[in-house]
PDB file of C-alpha atoms in Angstrom:
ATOM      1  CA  UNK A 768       0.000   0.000   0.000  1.00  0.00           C
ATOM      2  CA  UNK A 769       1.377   3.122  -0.858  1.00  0.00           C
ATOM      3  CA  UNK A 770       2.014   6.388   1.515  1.00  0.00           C
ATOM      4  CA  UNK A 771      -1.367   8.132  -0.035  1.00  0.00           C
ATOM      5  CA  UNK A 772      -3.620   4.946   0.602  1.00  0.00           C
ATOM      6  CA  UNK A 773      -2.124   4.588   4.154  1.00  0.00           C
ATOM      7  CA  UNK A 774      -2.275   7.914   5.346  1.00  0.00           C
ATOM      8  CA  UNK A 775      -6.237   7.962   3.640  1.00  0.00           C
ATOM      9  CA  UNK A 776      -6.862   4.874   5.861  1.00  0.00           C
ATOM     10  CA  UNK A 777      -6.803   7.752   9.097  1.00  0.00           C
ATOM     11  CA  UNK A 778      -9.741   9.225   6.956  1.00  0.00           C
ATOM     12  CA  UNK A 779     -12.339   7.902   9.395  1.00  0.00           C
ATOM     13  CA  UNK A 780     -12.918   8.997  12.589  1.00  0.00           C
ATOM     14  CA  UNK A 781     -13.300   6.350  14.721  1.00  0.00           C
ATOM     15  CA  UNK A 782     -10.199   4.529  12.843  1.00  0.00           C
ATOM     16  CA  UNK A 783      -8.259   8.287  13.647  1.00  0.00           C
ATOM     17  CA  UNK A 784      -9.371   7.941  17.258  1.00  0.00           C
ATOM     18  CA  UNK A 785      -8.457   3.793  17.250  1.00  0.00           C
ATOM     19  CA  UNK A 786      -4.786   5.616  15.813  1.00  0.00           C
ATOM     20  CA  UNK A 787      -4.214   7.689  18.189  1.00  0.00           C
ATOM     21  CA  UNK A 788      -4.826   5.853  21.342  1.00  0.00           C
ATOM     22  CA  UNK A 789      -2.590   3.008  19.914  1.00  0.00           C
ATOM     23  CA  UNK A 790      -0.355   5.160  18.841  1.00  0.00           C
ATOM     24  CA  UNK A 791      -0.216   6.952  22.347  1.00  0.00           C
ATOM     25  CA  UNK A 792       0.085   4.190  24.848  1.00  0.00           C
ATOM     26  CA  UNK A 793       4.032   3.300  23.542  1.00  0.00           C
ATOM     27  CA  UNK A 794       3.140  -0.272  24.330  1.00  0.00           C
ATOM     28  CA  UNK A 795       1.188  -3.129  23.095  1.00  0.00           C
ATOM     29  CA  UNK A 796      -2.543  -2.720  23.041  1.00  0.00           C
ATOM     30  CA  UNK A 797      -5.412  -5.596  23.040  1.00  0.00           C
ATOM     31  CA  UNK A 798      -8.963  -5.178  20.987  1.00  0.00           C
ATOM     32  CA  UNK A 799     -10.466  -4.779  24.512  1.00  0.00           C
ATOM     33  CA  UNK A 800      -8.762  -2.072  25.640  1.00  0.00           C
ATOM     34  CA  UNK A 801      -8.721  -0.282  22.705  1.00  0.00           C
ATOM     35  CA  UNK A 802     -12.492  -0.620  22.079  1.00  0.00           C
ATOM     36  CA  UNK A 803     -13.101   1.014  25.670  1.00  0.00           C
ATOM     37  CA  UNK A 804     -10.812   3.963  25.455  1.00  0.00           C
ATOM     38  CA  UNK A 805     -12.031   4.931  22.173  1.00  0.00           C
ATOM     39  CA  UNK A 806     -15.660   4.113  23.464  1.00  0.00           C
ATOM     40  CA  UNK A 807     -16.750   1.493  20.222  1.00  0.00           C
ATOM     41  CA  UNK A 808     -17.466  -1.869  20.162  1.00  0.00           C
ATOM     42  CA  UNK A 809     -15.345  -4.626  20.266  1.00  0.00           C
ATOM     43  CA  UNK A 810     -16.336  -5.976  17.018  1.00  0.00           C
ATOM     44  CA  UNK A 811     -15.894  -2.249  15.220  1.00  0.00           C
ATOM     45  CA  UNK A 812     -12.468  -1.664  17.231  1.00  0.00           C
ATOM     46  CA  UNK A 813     -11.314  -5.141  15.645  1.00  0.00           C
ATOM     47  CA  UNK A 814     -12.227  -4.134  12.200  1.00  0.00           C
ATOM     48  CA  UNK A 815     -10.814  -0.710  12.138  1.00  0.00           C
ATOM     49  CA  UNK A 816      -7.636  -2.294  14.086  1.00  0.00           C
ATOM     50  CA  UNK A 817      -6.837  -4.291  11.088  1.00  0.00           C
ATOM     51  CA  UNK A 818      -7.246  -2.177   8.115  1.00  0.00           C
ATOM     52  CA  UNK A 819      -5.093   0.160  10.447  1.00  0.00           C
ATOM     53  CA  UNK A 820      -2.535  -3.175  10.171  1.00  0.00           C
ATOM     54  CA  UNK A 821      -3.187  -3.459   6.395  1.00  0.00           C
ATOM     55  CA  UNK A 822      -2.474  -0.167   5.712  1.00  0.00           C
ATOM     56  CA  UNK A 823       0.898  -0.500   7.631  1.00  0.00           C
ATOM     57  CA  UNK A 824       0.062   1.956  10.365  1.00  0.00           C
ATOM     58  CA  UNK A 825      -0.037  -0.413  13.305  1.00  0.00           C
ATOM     59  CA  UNK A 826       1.564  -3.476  13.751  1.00  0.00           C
ATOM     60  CA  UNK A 827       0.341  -6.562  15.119  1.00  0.00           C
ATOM     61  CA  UNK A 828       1.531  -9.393  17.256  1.00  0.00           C
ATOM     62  CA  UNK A 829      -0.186 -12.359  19.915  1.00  0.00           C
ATOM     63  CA  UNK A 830       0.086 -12.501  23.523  1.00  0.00           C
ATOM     64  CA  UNK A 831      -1.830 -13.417  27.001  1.00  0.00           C
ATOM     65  CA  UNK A 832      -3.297 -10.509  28.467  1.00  0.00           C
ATOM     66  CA  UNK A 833      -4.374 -12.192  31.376  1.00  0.00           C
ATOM     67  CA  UNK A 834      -0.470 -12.286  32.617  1.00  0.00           C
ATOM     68  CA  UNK A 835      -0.782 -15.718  33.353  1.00  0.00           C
ATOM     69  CA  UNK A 836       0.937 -19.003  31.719  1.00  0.00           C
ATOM     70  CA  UNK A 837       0.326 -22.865  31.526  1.00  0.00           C
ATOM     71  CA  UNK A 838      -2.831 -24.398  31.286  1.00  0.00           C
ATOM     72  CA  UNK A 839      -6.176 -22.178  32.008  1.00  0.00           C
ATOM     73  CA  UNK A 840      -4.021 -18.955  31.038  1.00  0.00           C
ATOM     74  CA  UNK A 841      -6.448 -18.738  27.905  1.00  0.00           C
ATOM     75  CA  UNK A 842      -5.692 -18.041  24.159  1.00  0.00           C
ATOM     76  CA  UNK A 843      -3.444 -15.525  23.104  1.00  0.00           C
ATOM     77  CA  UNK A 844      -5.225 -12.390  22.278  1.00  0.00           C
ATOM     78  CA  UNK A 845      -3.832  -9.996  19.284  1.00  0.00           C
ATOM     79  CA  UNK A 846      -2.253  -6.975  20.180  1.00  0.00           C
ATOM     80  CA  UNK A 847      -1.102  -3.599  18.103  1.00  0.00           C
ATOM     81  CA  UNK A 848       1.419  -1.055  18.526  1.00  0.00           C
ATOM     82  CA  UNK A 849       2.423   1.914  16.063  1.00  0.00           C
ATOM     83  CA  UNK A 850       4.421   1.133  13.267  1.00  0.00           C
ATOM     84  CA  UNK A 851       7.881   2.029  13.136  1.00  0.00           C
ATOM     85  CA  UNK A 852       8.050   2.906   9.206  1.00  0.00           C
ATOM     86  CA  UNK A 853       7.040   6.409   8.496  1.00  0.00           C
ATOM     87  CA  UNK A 854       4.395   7.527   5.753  1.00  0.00           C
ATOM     88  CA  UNK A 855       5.231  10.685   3.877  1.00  0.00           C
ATOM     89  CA  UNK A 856       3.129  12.759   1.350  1.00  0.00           C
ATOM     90  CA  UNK A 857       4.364  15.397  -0.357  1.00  0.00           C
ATOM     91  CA  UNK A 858       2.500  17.142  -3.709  1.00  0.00           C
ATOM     92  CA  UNK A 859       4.415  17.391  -6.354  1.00  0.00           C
ATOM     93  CA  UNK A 860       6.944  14.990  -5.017  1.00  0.00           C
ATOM     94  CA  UNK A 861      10.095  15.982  -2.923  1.00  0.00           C
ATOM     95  CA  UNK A 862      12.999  14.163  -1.195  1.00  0.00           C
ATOM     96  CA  UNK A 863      13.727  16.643   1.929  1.00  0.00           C
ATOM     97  CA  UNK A 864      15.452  13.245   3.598  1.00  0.00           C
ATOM     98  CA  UNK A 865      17.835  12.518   0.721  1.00  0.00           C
ATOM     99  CA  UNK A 866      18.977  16.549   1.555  1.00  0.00           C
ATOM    100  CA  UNK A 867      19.010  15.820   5.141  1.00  0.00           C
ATOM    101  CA  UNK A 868      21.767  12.667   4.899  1.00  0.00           C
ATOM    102  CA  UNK A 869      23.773  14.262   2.854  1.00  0.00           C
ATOM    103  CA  UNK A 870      24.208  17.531   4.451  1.00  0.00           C
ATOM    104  CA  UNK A 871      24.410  15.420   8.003  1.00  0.00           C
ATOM    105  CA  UNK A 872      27.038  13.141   6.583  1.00  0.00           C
ATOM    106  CA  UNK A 873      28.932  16.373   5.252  1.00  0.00           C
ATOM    107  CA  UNK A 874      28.504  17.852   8.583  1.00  0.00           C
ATOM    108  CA  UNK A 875      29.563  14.822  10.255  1.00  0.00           C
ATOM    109  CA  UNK A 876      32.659  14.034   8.289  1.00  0.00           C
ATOM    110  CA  UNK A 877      33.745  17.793   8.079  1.00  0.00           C
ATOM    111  CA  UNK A 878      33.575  18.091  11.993  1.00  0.00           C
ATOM    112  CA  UNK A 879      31.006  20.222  12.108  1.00  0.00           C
ATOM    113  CA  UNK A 880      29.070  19.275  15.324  1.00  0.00           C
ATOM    114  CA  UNK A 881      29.557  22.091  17.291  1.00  0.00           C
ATOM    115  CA  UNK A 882      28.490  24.830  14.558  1.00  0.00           C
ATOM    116  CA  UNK A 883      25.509  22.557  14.316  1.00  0.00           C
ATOM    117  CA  UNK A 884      24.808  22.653  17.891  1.00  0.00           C
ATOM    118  CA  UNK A 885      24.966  26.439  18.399  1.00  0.00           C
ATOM    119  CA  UNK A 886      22.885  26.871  15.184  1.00  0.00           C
ATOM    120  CA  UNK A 887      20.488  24.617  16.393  1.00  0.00           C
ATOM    121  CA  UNK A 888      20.277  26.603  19.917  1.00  0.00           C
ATOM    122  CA  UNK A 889      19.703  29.767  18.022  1.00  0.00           C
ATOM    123  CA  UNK A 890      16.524  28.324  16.038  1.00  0.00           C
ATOM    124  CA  UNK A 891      15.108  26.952  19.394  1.00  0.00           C
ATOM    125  CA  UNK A 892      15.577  30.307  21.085  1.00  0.00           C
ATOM    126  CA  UNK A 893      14.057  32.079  17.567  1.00  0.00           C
ATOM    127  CA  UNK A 894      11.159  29.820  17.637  1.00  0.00           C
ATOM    128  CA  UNK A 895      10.385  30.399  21.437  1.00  0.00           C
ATOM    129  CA  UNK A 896      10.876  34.374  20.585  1.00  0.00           C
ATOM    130  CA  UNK A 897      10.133  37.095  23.334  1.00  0.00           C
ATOM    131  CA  UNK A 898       8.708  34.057  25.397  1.00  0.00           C
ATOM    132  CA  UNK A 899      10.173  33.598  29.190  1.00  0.00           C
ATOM    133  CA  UNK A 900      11.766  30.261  29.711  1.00  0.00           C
ATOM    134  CA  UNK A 901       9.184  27.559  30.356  1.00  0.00           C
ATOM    135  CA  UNK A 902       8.389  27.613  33.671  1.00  0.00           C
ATOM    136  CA  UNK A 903       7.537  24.189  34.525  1.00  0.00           C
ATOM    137  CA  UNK A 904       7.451  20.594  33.580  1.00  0.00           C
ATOM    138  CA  UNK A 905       3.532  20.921  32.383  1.00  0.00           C
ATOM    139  CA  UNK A 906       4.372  24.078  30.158  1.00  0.00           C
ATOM    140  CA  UNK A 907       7.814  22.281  28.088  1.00  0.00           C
ATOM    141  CA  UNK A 908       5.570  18.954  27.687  1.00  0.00           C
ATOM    142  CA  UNK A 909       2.624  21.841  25.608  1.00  0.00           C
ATOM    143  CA  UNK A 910       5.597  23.148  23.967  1.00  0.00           C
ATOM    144  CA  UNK A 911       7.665  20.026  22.716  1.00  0.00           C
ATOM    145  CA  UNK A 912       4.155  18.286  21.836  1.00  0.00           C
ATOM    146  CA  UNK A 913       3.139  20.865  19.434  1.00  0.00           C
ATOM    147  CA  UNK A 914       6.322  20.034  17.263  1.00  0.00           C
ATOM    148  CA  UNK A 915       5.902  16.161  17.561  1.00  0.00           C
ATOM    149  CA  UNK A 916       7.793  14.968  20.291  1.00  0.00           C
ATOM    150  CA  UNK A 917       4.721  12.889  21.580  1.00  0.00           C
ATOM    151  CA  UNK A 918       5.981  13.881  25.590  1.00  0.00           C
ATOM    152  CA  UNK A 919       4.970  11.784  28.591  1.00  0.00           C
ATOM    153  CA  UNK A 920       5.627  11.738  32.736  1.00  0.00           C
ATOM    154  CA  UNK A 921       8.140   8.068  33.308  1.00  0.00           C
ATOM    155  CA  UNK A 922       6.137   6.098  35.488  1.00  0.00           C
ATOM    156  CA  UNK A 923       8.012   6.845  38.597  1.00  0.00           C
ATOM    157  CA  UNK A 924       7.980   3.015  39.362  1.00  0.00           C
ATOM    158  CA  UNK A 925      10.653   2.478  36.289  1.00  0.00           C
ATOM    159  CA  UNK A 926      13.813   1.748  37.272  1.00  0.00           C
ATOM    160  CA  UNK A 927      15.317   4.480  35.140  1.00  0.00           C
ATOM    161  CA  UNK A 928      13.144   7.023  37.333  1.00  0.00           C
ATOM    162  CA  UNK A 929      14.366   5.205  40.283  1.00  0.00           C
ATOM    163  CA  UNK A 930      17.729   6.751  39.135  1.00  0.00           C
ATOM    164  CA  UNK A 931      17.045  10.210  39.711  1.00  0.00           C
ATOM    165  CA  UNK A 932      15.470   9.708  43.271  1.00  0.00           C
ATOM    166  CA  UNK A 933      16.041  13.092  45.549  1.00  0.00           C
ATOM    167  CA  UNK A 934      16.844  12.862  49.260  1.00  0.00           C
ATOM    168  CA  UNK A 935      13.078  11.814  50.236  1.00  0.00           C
ATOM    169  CA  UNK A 936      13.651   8.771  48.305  1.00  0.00           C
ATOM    170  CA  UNK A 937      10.509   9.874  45.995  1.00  0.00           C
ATOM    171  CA  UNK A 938      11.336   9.679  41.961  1.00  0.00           C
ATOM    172  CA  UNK A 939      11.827  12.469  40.484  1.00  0.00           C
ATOM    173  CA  UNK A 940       9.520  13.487  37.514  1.00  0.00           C
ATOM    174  CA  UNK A 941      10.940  12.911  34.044  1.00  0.00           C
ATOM    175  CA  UNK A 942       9.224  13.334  30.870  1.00  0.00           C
ATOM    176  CA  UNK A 943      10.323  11.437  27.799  1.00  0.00           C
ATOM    177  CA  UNK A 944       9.307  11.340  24.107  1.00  0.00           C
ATOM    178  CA  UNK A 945       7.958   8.712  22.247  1.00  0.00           C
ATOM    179  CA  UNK A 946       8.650  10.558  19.109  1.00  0.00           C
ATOM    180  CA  UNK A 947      11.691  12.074  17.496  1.00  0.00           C
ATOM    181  CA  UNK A 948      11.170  14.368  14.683  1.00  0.00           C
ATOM    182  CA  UNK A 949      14.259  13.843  13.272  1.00  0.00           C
ATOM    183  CA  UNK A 950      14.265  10.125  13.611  1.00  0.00           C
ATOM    184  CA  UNK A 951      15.067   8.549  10.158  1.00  0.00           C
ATOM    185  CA  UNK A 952      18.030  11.248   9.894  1.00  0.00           C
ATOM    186  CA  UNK A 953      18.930  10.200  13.608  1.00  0.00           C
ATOM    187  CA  UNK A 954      19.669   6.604  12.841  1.00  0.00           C
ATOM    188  CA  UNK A 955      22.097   6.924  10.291  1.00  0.00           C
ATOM    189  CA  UNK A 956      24.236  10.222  12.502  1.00  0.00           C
ATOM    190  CA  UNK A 957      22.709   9.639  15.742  1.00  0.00           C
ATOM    191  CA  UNK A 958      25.346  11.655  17.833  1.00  0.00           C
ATOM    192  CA  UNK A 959      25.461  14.484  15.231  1.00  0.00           C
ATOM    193  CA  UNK A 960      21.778  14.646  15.102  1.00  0.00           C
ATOM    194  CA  UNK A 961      21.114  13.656  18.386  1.00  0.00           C
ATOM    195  CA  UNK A 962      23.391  16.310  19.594  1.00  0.00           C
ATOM    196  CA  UNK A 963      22.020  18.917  17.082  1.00  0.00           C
ATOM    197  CA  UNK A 964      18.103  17.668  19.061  1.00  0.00           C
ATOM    198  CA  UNK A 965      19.817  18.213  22.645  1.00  0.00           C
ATOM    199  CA  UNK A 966      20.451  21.847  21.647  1.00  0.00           C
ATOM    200  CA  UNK A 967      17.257  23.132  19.912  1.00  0.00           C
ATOM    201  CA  UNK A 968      15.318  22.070  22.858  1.00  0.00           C
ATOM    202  CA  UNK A 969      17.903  23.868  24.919  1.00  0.00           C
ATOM    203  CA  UNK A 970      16.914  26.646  22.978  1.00  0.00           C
ATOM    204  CA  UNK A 971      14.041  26.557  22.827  1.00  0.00           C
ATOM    205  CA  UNK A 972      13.225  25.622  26.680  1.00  0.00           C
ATOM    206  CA  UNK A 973      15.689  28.871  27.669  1.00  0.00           C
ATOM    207  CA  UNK A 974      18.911  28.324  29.143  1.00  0.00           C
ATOM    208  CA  UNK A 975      18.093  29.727  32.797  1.00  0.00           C
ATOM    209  CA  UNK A 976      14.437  28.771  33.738  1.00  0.00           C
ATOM    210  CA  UNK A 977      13.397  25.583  35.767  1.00  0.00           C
ATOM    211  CA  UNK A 978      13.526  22.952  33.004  1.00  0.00           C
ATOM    212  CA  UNK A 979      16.209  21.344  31.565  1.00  0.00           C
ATOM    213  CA  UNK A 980      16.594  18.794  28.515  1.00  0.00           C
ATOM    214  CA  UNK A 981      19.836  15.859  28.688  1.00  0.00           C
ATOM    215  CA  UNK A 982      20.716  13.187  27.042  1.00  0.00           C
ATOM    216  CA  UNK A 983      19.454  10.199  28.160  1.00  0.00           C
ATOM    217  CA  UNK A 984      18.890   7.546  25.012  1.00  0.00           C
ATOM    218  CA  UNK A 985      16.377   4.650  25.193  1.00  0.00           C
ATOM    219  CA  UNK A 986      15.279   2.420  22.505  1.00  0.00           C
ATOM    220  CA  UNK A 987      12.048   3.567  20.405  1.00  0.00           C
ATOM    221  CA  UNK A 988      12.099   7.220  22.172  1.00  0.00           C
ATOM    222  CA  UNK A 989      13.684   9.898  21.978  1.00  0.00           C
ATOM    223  CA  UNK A 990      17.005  10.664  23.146  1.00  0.00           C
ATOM    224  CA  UNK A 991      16.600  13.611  25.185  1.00  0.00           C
ATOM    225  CA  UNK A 992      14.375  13.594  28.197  1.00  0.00           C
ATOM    226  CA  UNK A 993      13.341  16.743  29.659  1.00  0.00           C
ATOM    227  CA  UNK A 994      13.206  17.506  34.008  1.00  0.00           C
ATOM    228  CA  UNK A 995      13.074  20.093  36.872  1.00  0.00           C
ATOM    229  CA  UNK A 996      16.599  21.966  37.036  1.00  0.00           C
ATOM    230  CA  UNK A 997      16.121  21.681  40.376  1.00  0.00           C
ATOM    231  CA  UNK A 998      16.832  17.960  40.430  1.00  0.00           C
ATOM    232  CA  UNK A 999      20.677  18.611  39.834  1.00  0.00           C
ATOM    233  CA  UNK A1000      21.235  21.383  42.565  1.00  0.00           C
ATOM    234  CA  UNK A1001      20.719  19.456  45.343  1.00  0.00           C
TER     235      UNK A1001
END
């Protein structure tokens, strides 16, 4: 199926709203549970599910949602998760990516990171403008989710939240990104581009307010994770 068809498939609304809660969990998701978030039934969910899987959107896989094993465990139920391929439409056609490698792999082999870095911190502070510094954890999640980052809180009960415990032994609150804009660019130079990421959000989260973005890479995310300033000064 080609990008056109695929992206068309998001045409309907309840298959949009089947999407989007798939697409926002960053986990496996059952028929189920999908039908009762999105407030359909079961049967509908299951239909709109796979054409979402047909048109390469989701993907699909089998497991036991009950948690259990052995005998009485029941049947494996199907599950979906987002895609990783990406679906582009452009009209007429243009190849922005091709551009992207080539000028990253010039970059890269010309030693270019750090004029990359400060010219990335310039566009995030030109695209925040006359705007304070975000002033809390709430306010950068608004801001990096209206360019794509897809932001949520870490459960505090992961072990990589366990990491950054203060002195009262309670996790401190991390938000990470399911999404990197700059993902298919990323794979191929990921410190040049993942560098160039660290510093527009830098930029664009201002240097001296209460939130701070670092580097802190985890498979299928992205690979900055944003946090109170205040964690570090203690």
């Amino acid at each position: 199926m080609n990008d056109i068809d695929a992206i068309a498939a998001l045409h309907d609304p309840v298959r949009r709203r089947l999407y989007e809660y798939v697409a926002a969990q960053g986990r496996e998701v059952g028929r189920n549970e999908a039908a009762e978030a999105t407030g359909v039934a079961r049967t509908l969910a299951a239909h709109h599910l796979d054409r979402l899987a047909e048109a390469g959107l989701l993907d699909t896989g089998s497991r036991r949602l009950t948690g259990r094993s052995g005998p009485g465990a029941g049947r494996p139920a199907k599950v979906y998760t987002r895609a990783r391929g990406e679906r582009i439409v452009s009209l007429p056609a243009r190849d922005y990516r091709t551009a992207a490698e080539l000028l990253a792999e010039a970059a890269e082999q010309a030693g270019l990171d750090a004029g990359l870095c400060a010219a990335a911190r310039r566009r995030g502070e030109t695209l925040r403008g006359s705007a304070a510094p975000c002033g809390s954890l709430d306010e950068a999640m608004e801001m990096v989710a209206a360019r794509g980052y897809e932001p949520h809180l870490e459960d505090a009960g992961d072990d990589t939240g366990a990491a950054a415990e203060g002195a009262t032994g309670a996790a401190a609150p991390v938000v990470r990104m399911r999404n990197c804009p700059f993902h298919a660019v990323a794979e191929r130079f990921p410190p040049l581009v993942c560098g160039m990421n660290l510093a527009l959000l830098e930029g664009l989260l201002g240097a001296d307010g209460p939130v701070r973005a670092r580097m802190d890479a985890r498979p299928g995310e992205c690979c900055v994770v944003l946090e109170s300033s205040k964690n570090n000064d203690d």
